[in-house]
Amino acid sequence: MIGPRKYRLVPRAPGDTTPIDPKVAEAMRKAGMDPEKFSVAPFEAGEAAPSIAAMFPSGARLEHTFAFDTLNGALSAIERIVDQDVAARISRQGTKWLVVFDGPADPIIPAKGAHEQVAGRVSDLGGEDRGFSHLTMNVTKKEG
């Protein structure tokens, strides 16, 4: 038997109007996210590998997304932001370099304020602010 499919939310590419399942869209709205700004993508094989526990502890997290025209700008932003608590992913999206910073959510600081702090630290590098996402990470250790 094949288990349930797992999906993740990704920022929509410019011009992407792919409809989202109404149940998913409603869940996004309840979480304070705009379904017009995100699309659903299936997890890739091995994406939720056990090694993720070493990178991201369980709990509430924020992802901050920026697009850069140059690889140099993207790598400079990563060098500036990544630390013991914040990780980054980088990918190519068309002509842009997409950087997603992932860090723990601080219950005292509103998500928008936390995102503005990150944006302020990379704005001089030419990053296009693509917004932030709330995540709740649950890590299950697989024995076997």
PDB file of C-alpha atoms in Angstrom:
ATOM      1  CA  MET A   1       0.000   0.000   0.000  1.00  0.00           C
ATOM      2  CA  ILE A   2       1.257   3.451  -0.858  1.00  0.00           C
ATOM      3  CA  GLY A   3       1.115   5.910   2.055  1.00  0.00           C
ATOM      4  CA  PRO A   4      -0.428   9.375   1.953  1.00  0.00           C
ATOM      5  CA  ARG A   5       1.233  11.899  -0.322  1.00  0.00           C
ATOM      6  CA  LYS A   6       2.988  14.759   1.419  1.00  0.00           C
ATOM      7  CA  TYR A   7       3.103  18.265   0.042  1.00  0.00           C
ATOM      8  CA  ARG A   8       4.848  21.527   0.811  1.00  0.00           C
ATOM      9  CA  LEU A   9       3.987  25.126   0.080  1.00  0.00           C
ATOM     10  CA  VAL A  10       6.263  27.027  -2.258  1.00  0.00           C
ATOM     11  CA  PRO A  11       6.100  30.663  -3.394  1.00  0.00           C
ATOM     12  CA  ARG A  12       4.186  30.960  -6.668  1.00  0.00           C
ATOM     13  CA  ALA A  13       6.207  31.764  -9.747  1.00  0.00           C
ATOM     14  CA  PRO A  14       5.153  34.984 -11.517  1.00  0.00           C
ATOM     15  CA  GLY A  15       2.116  34.243 -13.698  1.00  0.00           C
ATOM     16  CA  ASP A  16       1.321  30.919 -11.957  1.00  0.00           C
ATOM     17  CA  THR A  17      -2.467  30.629 -11.610  1.00  0.00           C
ATOM     18  CA  THR A  18      -2.646  26.896 -10.900  1.00  0.00           C
ATOM     19  CA  PRO A  19      -5.734  26.298  -8.735  1.00  0.00           C
ATOM     20  CA  ILE A  20      -5.215  24.934  -5.224  1.00  0.00           C
ATOM     21  CA  ASP A  21      -7.547  22.389  -3.657  1.00  0.00           C
ATOM     22  CA  PRO A  22     -10.226  24.387  -1.759  1.00  0.00           C
ATOM     23  CA  LYS A  23      -9.490  22.486   1.477  1.00  0.00           C
ATOM     24  CA  VAL A  24      -5.800  23.368   1.234  1.00  0.00           C
ATOM     25  CA  ALA A  25      -6.619  27.006   0.419  1.00  0.00           C
ATOM     26  CA  GLU A  26      -8.903  27.212   3.471  1.00  0.00           C
ATOM     27  CA  ALA A  27      -6.207  25.721   5.725  1.00  0.00           C
ATOM     28  CA  MET A  28      -3.730  28.280   4.361  1.00  0.00           C
ATOM     29  CA  ARG A  29      -6.136  31.131   5.128  1.00  0.00           C
ATOM     30  CA  LYS A  30      -6.624  29.827   8.679  1.00  0.00           C
ATOM     31  CA  ALA A  31      -2.831  29.871   9.079  1.00  0.00           C
ATOM     32  CA  GLY A  32      -2.747  33.501   7.910  1.00  0.00           C
ATOM     33  CA  MET A  33      -1.328  32.730   4.473  1.00  0.00           C
ATOM     34  CA  ASP A  34      -2.596  33.999   1.131  1.00  0.00           C
ATOM     35  CA  PRO A  35      -3.315  31.092  -1.293  1.00  0.00           C
ATOM     36  CA  GLU A  36      -2.654  33.463  -4.203  1.00  0.00           C
ATOM     37  CA  LYS A  37       1.004  33.750  -3.140  1.00  0.00           C
ATOM     38  CA  PHE A  38       1.771  30.035  -2.729  1.00  0.00           C
ATOM     39  CA  SER A  39       1.465  26.823  -4.686  1.00  0.00           C
ATOM     40  CA  VAL A  40       1.516  23.207  -3.553  1.00  0.00           C
ATOM     41  CA  ALA A  41       4.366  20.916  -4.590  1.00  0.00           C
ATOM     42  CA  PRO A  42       4.765  17.230  -3.696  1.00  0.00           C
ATOM     43  CA  PHE A  43       7.665  16.225  -1.485  1.00  0.00           C
ATOM     44  CA  GLU A  44      10.438  14.677  -3.501  1.00  0.00           C
ATOM     45  CA  ALA A  45      11.596  11.181  -2.670  1.00  0.00           C
ATOM     46  CA  GLY A  46      13.708  11.388   0.471  1.00  0.00           C
ATOM     47  CA  GLU A  47      12.866  15.047   1.140  1.00  0.00           C
ATOM     48  CA  ALA A  48      11.811  14.344   4.727  1.00  0.00           C
ATOM     49  CA  ALA A  49      14.857  12.216   5.448  1.00  0.00           C
ATOM     50  CA  PRO A  50      15.796  11.620   9.106  1.00  0.00           C
ATOM     51  CA  SER A  51      18.814  13.950   8.774  1.00  0.00           C
ATOM     52  CA  ILE A  52      16.408  16.887   8.884  1.00  0.00           C
ATOM     53  CA  ALA A  53      16.306  16.549  12.684  1.00  0.00           C
ATOM     54  CA  ALA A  54      19.924  17.678  12.812  1.00  0.00           C
ATOM     55  CA  MET A  55      19.090  20.853  10.888  1.00  0.00           C
ATOM     56  CA  PHE A  56      15.669  21.860  12.175  1.00  0.00           C
ATOM     57  CA  PRO A  57      14.427  21.126  15.665  1.00  0.00           C
ATOM     58  CA  SER A  58      10.724  20.565  16.227  1.00  0.00           C
ATOM     59  CA  GLY A  59       8.579  23.637  16.840  1.00  0.00           C
ATOM     60  CA  ALA A  60       7.267  26.806  15.236  1.00  0.00           C
ATOM     61  CA  ARG A  61       9.492  28.246  12.505  1.00  0.00           C
ATOM     62  CA  LEU A  62       9.522  31.098  10.000  1.00  0.00           C
ATOM     63  CA  GLU A  63      10.797  30.973   6.445  1.00  0.00           C
ATOM     64  CA  HIS A  64      11.901  34.245   4.857  1.00  0.00           C
ATOM     65  CA  THR A  65      12.154  34.229   1.046  1.00  0.00           C
ATOM     66  CA  PHE A  66      14.135  36.595  -1.192  1.00  0.00           C
ATOM     67  CA  ALA A  67      15.057  36.569  -4.890  1.00  0.00           C
ATOM     68  CA  PHE A  68      18.404  37.933  -6.076  1.00  0.00           C
ATOM     69  CA  ASP A  69      19.549  38.871  -9.563  1.00  0.00           C
ATOM     70  CA  THR A  70      23.066  37.592  -8.944  1.00  0.00           C
ATOM     71  CA  LEU A  71      24.566  34.555  -7.280  1.00  0.00           C
ATOM     72  CA  ASN A  72      26.969  36.885  -5.488  1.00  0.00           C
ATOM     73  CA  GLY A  73      24.064  38.776  -3.890  1.00  0.00           C
ATOM     74  CA  ALA A  74      22.383  35.529  -2.847  1.00  0.00           C
ATOM     75  CA  LEU A  75      25.544  34.067  -1.325  1.00  0.00           C
ATOM     76  CA  SER A  76      26.340  37.346   0.437  1.00  0.00           C
ATOM     77  CA  ALA A  77      22.870  37.293   2.010  1.00  0.00           C
ATOM     78  CA  ILE A  78      23.386  33.702   3.145  1.00  0.00           C
ATOM     79  CA  GLU A  79      26.732  34.599   4.659  1.00  0.00           C
ATOM     80  CA  ARG A  80      25.133  37.520   6.495  1.00  0.00           C
ATOM     81  CA  ILE A  81      22.075  35.713   7.902  1.00  0.00           C
ATOM     82  CA  VAL A  82      22.954  32.041   8.495  1.00  0.00           C
ATOM     83  CA  ASP A  83      24.049  31.284  12.042  1.00  0.00           C
ATOM     84  CA  GLN A  84      23.569  28.616  14.699  1.00  0.00           C
ATOM     85  CA  ASP A  85      19.756  28.986  14.599  1.00  0.00           C
ATOM     86  CA  VAL A  86      19.080  29.997  10.967  1.00  0.00           C
ATOM     87  CA  ALA A  87      19.589  27.747   7.934  1.00  0.00           C
ATOM     88  CA  ALA A  88      19.252  28.635   4.238  1.00  0.00           C
ATOM     89  CA  ARG A  89      18.317  26.968   0.964  1.00  0.00           C
ATOM     90  CA  ILE A  90      19.239  28.360  -2.432  1.00  0.00           C
ATOM     91  CA  SER A  91      17.798  27.496  -5.822  1.00  0.00           C
ATOM     92  CA  ARG A  92      17.578  28.897  -9.311  1.00  0.00           C
ATOM     93  CA  GLN A  93      14.166  30.188 -10.418  1.00  0.00           C
ATOM     94  CA  GLY A  94      14.262  31.522 -13.971  1.00  0.00           C
ATOM     95  CA  THR A  95      16.866  34.275 -14.013  1.00  0.00           C
ATOM     96  CA  LYS A  96      16.763  34.770 -10.231  1.00  0.00           C
ATOM     97  CA  TRP A  97      18.495  33.082  -7.314  1.00  0.00           C
ATOM     98  CA  LEU A  98      15.890  32.205  -4.687  1.00  0.00           C
ATOM     99  CA  VAL A  99      17.095  32.103  -1.073  1.00  0.00           C
ATOM    100  CA  VAL A 100      14.906  30.825   1.758  1.00  0.00           C
ATOM    101  CA  PHE A 101      16.055  31.429   5.326  1.00  0.00           C
ATOM    102  CA  ASP A 102      14.579  29.116   7.947  1.00  0.00           C
ATOM    103  CA  GLY A 103      14.721  30.014  11.616  1.00  0.00           C
ATOM    104  CA  PRO A 104      12.839  29.500  14.851  1.00  0.00           C
ATOM    105  CA  ALA A 105       9.757  31.653  15.392  1.00  0.00           C
ATOM    106  CA  ASP A 106       9.977  33.877  18.464  1.00  0.00           C
ATOM    107  CA  PRO A 107       6.576  33.949  20.212  1.00  0.00           C
ATOM    108  CA  ILE A 108       7.333  37.467  21.512  1.00  0.00           C
ATOM    109  CA  ILE A 109       8.120  38.999  18.090  1.00  0.00           C
ATOM    110  CA  PRO A 110       5.304  39.087  15.481  1.00  0.00           C
ATOM    111  CA  ALA A 111       6.257  37.210  12.293  1.00  0.00           C
ATOM    112  CA  LYS A 112       5.974  40.365  10.188  1.00  0.00           C
ATOM    113  CA  GLY A 113       8.385  42.181  12.489  1.00  0.00           C
ATOM    114  CA  ALA A 114      10.858  39.294  12.422  1.00  0.00           C
ATOM    115  CA  HIS A 115      10.660  39.233   8.621  1.00  0.00           C
ATOM    116  CA  GLU A 116      11.262  42.981   8.415  1.00  0.00           C
ATOM    117  CA  GLN A 117      14.416  42.503  10.523  1.00  0.00           C
ATOM    118  CA  VAL A 118      15.762  39.902   8.076  1.00  0.00           C
ATOM    119  CA  ALA A 119      14.753  42.026   5.068  1.00  0.00           C
ATOM    120  CA  GLY A 120      16.573  45.012   6.554  1.00  0.00           C
ATOM    121  CA  ARG A 121      19.783  42.983   6.783  1.00  0.00           C
ATOM    122  CA  VAL A 122      19.746  41.950   3.085  1.00  0.00           C
ATOM    123  CA  SER A 123      18.037  44.904   1.375  1.00  0.00           C
ATOM    124  CA  ASP A 124      21.338  46.486   0.299  1.00  0.00           C
ATOM    125  CA  LEU A 125      22.232  43.294  -1.594  1.00  0.00           C
ATOM    126  CA  GLY A 126      19.409  43.750  -4.095  1.00  0.00           C
ATOM    127  CA  GLY A 127      17.100  41.046  -2.773  1.00  0.00           C
ATOM    128  CA  GLU A 128      13.465  41.113  -3.882  1.00  0.00           C
ATOM    129  CA  ASP A 129      11.330  40.379  -0.828  1.00  0.00           C
ATOM    130  CA  ARG A 130       9.059  37.386  -1.541  1.00  0.00           C
ATOM    131  CA  GLY A 131       7.522  37.285   1.947  1.00  0.00           C
ATOM    132  CA  PHE A 132       7.501  34.855   4.833  1.00  0.00           C
ATOM    133  CA  SER A 133       5.817  31.581   5.766  1.00  0.00           C
ATOM    134  CA  HIS A 134       4.854  30.023   9.086  1.00  0.00           C
ATOM    135  CA  LEU A 135       5.912  26.417   9.607  1.00  0.00           C
ATOM    136  CA  THR A 136       5.502  23.922  12.377  1.00  0.00           C
ATOM    137  CA  MET A 137       8.215  21.310  12.253  1.00  0.00           C
ATOM    138  CA  ASN A 138       7.523  17.892  13.744  1.00  0.00           C
ATOM    139  CA  VAL A 139      10.508  15.597  13.538  1.00  0.00           C
ATOM    140  CA  THR A 140       9.928  11.887  14.006  1.00  0.00           C
ATOM    141  CA  LYS A 141      12.961   9.697  14.445  1.00  0.00           C
ATOM    142  CA  LYS A 142      12.624   6.546  12.346  1.00  0.00           C
ATOM    143  CA  GLU A 143      14.008   3.462  14.035  1.00  0.00           C
ATOM    144  CA  GLY A 144      14.937   0.560  11.912  1.00  0.00           C
TER     145      GLY A 144
END
